N, CA, C and O atoms as a Tinker XYZ file with bonds, in Angstrom:
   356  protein
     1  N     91.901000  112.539000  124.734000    73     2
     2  CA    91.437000  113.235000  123.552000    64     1     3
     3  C     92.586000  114.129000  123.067000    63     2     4     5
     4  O     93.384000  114.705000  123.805000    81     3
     5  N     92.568000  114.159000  122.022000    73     3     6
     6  CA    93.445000  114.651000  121.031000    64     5     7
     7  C     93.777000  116.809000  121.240000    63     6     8     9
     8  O     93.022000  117.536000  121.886000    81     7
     9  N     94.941000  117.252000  120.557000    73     7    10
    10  CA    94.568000  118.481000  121.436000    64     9    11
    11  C     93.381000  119.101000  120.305000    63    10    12    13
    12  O     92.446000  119.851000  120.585000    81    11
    13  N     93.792000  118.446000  118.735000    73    11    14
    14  CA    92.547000  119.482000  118.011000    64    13    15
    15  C     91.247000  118.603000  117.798000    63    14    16    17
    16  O     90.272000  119.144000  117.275000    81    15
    17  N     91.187000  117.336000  118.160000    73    15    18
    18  CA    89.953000  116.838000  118.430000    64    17    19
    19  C     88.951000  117.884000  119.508000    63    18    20    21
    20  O     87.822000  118.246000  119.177000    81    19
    21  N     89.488000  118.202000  120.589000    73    19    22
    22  CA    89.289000  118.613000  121.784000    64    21    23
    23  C     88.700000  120.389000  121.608000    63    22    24    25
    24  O     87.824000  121.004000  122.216000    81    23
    25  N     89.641000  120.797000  120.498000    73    23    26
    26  CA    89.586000  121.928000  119.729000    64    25    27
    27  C     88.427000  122.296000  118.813000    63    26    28    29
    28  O     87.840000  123.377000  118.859000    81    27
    29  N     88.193000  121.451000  118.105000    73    27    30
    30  CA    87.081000  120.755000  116.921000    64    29    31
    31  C     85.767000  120.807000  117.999000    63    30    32    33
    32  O     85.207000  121.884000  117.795000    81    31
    33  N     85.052000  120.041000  119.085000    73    31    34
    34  CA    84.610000  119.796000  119.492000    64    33    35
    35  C     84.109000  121.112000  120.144000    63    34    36    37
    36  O     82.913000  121.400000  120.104000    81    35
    37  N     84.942000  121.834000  120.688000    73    35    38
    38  CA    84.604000  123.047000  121.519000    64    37    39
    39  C     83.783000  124.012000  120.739000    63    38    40    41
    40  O     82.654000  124.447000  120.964000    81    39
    41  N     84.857000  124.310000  119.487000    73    39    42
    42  CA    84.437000  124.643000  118.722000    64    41    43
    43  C     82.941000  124.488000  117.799000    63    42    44    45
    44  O     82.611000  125.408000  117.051000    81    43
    45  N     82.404000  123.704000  117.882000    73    43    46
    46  CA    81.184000  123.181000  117.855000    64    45    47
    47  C     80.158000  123.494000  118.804000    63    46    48    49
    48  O     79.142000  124.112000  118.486000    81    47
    49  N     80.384000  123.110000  119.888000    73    47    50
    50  CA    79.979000  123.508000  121.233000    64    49    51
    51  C     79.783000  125.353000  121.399000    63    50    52    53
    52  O     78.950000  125.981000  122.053000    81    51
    53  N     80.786000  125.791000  120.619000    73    51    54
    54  CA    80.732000  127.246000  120.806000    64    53    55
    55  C     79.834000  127.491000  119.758000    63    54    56    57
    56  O     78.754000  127.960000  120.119000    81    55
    57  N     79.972000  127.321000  118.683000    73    55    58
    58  CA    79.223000  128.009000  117.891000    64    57    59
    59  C     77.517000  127.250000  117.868000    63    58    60    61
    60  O     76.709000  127.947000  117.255000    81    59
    61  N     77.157000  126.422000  118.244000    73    59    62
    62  CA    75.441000  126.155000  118.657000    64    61    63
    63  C     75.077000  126.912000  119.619000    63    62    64    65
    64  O     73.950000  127.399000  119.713000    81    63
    65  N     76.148000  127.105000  120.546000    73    63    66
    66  CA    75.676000  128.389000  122.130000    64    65    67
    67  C     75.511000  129.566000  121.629000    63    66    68    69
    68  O     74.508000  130.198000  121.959000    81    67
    69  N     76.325000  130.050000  120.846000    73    67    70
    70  CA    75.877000  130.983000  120.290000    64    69    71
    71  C     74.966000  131.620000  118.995000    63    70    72    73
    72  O     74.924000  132.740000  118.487000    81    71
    73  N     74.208000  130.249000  118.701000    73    71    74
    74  CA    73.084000  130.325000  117.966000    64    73    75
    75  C     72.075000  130.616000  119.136000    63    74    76    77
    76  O     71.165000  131.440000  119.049000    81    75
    77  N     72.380000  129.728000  120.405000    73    75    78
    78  CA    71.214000  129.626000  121.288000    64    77    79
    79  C     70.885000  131.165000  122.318000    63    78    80    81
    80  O     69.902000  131.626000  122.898000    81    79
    81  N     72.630000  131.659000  122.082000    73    79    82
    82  CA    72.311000  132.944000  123.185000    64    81    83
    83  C     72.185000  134.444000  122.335000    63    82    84    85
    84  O     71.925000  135.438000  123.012000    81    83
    85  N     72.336000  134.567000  121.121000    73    83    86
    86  CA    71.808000  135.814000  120.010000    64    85    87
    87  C     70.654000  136.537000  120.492000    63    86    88    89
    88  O     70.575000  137.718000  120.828000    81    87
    89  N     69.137000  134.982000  120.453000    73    87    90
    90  CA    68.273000  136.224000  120.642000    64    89    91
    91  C     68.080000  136.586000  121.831000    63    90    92    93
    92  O     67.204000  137.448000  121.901000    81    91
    93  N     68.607000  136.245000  122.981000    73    91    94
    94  CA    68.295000  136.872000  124.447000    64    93    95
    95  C     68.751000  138.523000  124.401000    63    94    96    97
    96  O     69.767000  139.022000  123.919000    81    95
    97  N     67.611000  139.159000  125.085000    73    95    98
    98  CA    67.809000  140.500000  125.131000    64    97    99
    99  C     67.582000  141.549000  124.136000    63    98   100   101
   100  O     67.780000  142.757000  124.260000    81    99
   101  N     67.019000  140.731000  122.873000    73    99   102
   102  CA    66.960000  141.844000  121.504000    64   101   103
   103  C     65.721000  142.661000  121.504000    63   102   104   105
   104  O     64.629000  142.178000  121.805000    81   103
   105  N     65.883000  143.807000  121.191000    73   103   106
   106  CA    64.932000  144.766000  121.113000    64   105   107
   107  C     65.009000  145.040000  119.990000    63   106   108   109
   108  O     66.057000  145.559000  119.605000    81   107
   109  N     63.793000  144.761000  118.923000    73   107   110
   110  CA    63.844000  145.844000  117.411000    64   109   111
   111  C     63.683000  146.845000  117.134000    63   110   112   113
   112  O     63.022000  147.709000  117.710000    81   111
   113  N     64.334000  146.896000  116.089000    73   111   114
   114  CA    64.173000  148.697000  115.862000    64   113   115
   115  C     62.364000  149.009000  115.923000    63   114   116   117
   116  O     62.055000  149.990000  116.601000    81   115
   117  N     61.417000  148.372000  115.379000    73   115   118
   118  CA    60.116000  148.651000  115.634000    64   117   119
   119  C     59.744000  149.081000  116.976000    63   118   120   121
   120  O     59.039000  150.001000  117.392000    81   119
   121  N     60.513000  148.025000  117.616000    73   119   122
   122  CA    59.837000  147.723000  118.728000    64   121   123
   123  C     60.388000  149.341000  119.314000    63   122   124   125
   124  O     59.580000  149.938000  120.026000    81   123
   125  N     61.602000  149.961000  119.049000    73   123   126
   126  CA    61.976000  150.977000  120.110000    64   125   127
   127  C     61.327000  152.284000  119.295000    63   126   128   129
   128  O     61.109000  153.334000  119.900000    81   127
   129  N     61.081000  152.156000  118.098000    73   127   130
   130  CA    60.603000  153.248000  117.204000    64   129   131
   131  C     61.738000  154.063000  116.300000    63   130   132   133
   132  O     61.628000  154.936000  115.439000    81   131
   133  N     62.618000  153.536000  116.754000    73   131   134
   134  CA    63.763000  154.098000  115.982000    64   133   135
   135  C     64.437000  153.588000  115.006000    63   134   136   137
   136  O     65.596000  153.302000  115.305000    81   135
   137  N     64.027000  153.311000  113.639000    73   135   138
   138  CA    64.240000  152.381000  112.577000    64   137   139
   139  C     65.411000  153.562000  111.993000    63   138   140   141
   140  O     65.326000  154.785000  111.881000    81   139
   141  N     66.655000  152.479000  111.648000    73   139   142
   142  CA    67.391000  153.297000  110.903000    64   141   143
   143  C     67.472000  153.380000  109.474000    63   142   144   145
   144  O     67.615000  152.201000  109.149000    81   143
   145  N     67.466000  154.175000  108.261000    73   143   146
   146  CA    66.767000  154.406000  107.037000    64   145   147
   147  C     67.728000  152.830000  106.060000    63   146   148   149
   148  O     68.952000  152.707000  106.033000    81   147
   149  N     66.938000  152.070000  105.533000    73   147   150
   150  CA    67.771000  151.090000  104.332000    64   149   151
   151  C     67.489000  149.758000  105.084000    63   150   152   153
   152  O     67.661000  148.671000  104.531000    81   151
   153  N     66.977000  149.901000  106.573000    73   151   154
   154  CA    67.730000  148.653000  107.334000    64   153   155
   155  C     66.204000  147.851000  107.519000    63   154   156   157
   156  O     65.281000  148.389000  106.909000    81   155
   157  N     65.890000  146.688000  108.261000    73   155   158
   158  CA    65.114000  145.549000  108.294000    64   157   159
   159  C     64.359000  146.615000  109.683000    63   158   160   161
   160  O     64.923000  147.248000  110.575000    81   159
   161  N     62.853000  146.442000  109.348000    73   159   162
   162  CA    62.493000  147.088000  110.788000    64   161   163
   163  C     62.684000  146.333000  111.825000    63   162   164   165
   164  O     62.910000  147.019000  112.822000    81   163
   165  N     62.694000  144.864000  112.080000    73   163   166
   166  CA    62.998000  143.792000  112.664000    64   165   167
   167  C     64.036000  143.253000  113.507000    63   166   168   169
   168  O     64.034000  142.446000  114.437000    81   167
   169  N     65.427000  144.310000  112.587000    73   167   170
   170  CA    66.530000  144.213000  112.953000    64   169   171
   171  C     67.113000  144.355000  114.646000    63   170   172   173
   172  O     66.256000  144.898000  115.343000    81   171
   173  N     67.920000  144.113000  115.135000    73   171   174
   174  CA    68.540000  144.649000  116.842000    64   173   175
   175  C     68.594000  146.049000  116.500000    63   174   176   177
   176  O     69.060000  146.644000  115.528000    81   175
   177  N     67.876000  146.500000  117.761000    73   175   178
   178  CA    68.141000  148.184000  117.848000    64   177   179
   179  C     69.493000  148.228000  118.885000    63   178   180   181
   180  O     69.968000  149.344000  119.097000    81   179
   181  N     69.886000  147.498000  119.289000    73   179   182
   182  CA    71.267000  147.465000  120.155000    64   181   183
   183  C     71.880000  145.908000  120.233000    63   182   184   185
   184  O     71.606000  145.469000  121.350000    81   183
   185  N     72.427000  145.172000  119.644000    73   183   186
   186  CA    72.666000  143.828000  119.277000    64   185   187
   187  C     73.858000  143.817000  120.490000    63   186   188   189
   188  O     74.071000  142.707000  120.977000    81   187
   189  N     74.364000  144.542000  120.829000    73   187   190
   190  CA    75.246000  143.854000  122.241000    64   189   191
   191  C     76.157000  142.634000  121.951000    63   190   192   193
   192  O     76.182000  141.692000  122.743000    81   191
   193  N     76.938000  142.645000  120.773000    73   191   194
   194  CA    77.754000  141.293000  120.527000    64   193   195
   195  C     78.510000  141.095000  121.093000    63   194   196   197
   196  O     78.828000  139.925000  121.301000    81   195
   197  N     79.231000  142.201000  121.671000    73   195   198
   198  CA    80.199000  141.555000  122.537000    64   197   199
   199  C     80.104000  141.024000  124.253000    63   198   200   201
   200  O     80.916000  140.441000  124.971000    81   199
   201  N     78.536000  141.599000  124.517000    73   199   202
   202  CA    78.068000  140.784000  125.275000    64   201   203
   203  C     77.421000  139.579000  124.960000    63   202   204   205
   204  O     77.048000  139.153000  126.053000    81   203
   205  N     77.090000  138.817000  124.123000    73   203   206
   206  CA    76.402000  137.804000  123.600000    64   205   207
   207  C     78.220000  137.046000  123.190000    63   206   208   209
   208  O     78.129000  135.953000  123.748000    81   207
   209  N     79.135000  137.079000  122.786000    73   207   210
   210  CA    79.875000  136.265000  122.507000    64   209   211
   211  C     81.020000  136.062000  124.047000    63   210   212   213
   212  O     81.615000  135.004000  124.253000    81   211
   213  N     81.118000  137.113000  124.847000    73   211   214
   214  CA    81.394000  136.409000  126.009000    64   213   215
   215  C     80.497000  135.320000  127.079000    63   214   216   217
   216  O     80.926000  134.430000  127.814000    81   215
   217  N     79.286000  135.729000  126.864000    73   215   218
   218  CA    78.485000  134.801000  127.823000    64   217   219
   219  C     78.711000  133.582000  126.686000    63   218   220   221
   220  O     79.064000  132.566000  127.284000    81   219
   221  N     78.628000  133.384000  125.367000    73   219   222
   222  CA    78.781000  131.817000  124.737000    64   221   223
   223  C     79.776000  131.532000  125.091000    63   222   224   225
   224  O     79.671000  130.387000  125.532000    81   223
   225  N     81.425000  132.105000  125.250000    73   223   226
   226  CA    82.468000  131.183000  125.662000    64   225   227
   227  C     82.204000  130.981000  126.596000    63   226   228   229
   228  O     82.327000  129.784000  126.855000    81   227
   229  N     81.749000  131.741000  127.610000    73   227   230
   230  CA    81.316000  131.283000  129.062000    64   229   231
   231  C     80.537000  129.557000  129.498000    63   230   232   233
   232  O     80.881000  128.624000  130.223000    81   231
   233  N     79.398000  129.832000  128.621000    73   231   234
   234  CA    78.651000  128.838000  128.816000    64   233   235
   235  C     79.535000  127.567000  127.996000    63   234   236   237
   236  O     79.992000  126.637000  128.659000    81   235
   237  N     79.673000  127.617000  126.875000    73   235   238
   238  CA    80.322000  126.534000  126.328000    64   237   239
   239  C     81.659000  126.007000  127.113000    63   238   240   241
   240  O     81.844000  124.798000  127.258000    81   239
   241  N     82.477000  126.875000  127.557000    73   239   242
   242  CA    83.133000  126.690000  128.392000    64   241   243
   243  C     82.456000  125.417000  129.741000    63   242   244   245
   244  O     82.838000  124.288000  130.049000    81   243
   245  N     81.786000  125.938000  130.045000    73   243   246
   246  CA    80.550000  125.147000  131.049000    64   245   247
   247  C     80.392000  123.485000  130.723000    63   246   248   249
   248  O     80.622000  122.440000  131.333000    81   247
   249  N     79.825000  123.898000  129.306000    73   247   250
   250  CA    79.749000  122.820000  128.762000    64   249   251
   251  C     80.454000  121.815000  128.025000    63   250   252   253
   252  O     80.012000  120.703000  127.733000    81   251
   253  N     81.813000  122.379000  127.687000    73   251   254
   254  CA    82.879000  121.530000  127.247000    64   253   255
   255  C     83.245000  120.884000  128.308000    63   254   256   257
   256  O     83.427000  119.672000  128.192000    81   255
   257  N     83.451000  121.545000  129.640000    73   255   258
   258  CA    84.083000  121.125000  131.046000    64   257   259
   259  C     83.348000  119.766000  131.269000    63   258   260   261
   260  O     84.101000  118.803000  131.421000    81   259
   261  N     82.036000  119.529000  131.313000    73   259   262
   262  CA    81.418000  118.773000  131.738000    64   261   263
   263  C     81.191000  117.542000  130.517000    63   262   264   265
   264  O     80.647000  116.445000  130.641000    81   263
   265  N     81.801000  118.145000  129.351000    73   263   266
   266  CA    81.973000  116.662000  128.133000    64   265   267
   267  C     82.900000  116.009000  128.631000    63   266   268   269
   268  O     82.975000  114.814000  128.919000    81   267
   269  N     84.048000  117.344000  128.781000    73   267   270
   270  CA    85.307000  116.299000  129.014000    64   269   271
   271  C     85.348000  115.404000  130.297000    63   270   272   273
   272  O     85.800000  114.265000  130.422000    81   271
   273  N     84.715000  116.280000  131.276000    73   271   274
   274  CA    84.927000  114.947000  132.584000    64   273   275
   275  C     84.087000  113.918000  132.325000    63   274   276   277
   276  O     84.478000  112.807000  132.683000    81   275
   277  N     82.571000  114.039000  131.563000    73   275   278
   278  CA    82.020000  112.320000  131.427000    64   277   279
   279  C     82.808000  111.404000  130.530000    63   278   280   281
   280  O     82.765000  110.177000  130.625000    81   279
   281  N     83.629000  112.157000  129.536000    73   279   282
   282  CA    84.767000  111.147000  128.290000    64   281   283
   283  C     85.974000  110.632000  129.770000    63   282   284   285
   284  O     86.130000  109.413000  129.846000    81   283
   285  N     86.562000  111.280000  130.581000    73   283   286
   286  CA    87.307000  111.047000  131.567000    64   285   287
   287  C     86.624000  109.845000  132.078000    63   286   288   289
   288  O     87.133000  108.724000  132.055000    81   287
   289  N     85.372000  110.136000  132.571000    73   287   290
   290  CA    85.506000  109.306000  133.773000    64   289   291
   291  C     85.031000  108.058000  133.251000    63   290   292   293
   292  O     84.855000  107.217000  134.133000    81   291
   293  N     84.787000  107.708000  132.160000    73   291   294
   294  CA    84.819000  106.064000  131.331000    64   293   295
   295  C     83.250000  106.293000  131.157000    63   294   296   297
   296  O     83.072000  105.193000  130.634000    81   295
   297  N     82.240000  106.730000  131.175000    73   295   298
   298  CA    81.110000  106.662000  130.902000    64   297   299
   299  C     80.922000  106.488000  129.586000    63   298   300   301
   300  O     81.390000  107.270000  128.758000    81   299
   301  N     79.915000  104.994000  129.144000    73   299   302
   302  CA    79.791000  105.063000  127.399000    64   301   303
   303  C     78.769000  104.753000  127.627000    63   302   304   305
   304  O     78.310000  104.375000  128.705000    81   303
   305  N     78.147000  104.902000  126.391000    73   303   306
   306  CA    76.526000  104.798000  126.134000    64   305   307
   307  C     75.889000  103.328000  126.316000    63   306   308   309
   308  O     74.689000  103.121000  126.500000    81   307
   309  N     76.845000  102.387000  126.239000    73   307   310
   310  CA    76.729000  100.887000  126.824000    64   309   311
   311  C     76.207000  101.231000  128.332000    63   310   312   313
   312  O     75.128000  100.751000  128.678000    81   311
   313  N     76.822000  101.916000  129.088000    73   311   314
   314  CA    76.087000  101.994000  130.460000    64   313   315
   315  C     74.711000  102.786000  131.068000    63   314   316   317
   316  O     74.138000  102.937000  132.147000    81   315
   317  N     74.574000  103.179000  129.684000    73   315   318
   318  CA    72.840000  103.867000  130.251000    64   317   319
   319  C     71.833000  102.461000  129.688000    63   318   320   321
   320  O     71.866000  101.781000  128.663000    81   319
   321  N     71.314000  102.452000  130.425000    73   319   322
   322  CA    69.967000  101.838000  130.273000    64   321   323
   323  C     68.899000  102.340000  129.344000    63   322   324   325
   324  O     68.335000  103.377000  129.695000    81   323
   325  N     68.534000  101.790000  128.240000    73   323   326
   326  CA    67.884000  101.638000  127.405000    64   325   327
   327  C     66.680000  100.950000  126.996000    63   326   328   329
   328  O     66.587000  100.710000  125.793000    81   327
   329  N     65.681000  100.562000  127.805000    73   327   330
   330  CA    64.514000   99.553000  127.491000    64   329   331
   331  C     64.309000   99.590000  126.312000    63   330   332   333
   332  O     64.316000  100.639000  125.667000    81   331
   333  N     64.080000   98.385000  125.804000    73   331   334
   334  CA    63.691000   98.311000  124.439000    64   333   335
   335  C     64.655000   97.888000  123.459000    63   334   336   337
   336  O     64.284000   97.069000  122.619000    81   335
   337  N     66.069000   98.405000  123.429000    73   335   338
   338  CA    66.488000   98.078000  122.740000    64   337   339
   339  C     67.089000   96.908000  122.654000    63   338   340   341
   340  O     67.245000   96.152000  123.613000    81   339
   341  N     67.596000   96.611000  121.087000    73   339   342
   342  CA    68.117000   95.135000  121.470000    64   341   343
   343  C     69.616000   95.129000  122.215000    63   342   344   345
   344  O     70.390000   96.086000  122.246000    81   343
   345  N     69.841000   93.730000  122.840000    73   343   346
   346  CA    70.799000   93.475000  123.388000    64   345   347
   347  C     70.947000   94.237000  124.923000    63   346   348   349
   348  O     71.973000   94.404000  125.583000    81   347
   349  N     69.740000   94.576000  125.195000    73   347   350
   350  CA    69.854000   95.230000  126.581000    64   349   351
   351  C     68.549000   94.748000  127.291000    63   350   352   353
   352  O     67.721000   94.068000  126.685000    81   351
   353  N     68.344000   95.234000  128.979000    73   351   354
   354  CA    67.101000   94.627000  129.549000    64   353   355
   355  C     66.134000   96.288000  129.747000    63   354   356
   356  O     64.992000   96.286000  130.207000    81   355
């Protein structure tokens, strides 16, 4: 794989993880009682981003590791088993 294919890809990988890891841990301002004046009551009363964007490289990290070794190790979608479809048993 290419170095900005490889780049492209991660990149992808990073930014869905970090759709997926945002709402862990959010407390709203409702919820703590402390709404700040102009803002969404709904909003993070402590949004912690820079803990939420190290655990996504983390994990994506995780998960790029484990794309790249199944593209390594020759695995293609010809070798999973599929009932049903055509051209397979």
């Amino acid at each position: 794989m290419a170095f900005g294919t490889g780049l492209a890809v991660y990149f992808v990988i990073w930014w869905l993880t970090l759709f997926a890891v945002l709402p862990f841990g959010v407390t709203s301002q409702h919820e703590t009682g402390e709404i700040t004046p102009g803002s969404e009551p709904g909003a993070p009363a402590v949004p912690r981003l820079l803990v939420k964007l190290f655990w996504t490289t983390v994990v994506s990290g995780v998960i790029f590791a484990g794309f790249v070794a199944v593209r390594q190790s020759g695995l293609t979608l010809e070798d999973i088993p599929l009932p049903g479809y055509p051209g397979r048993s």
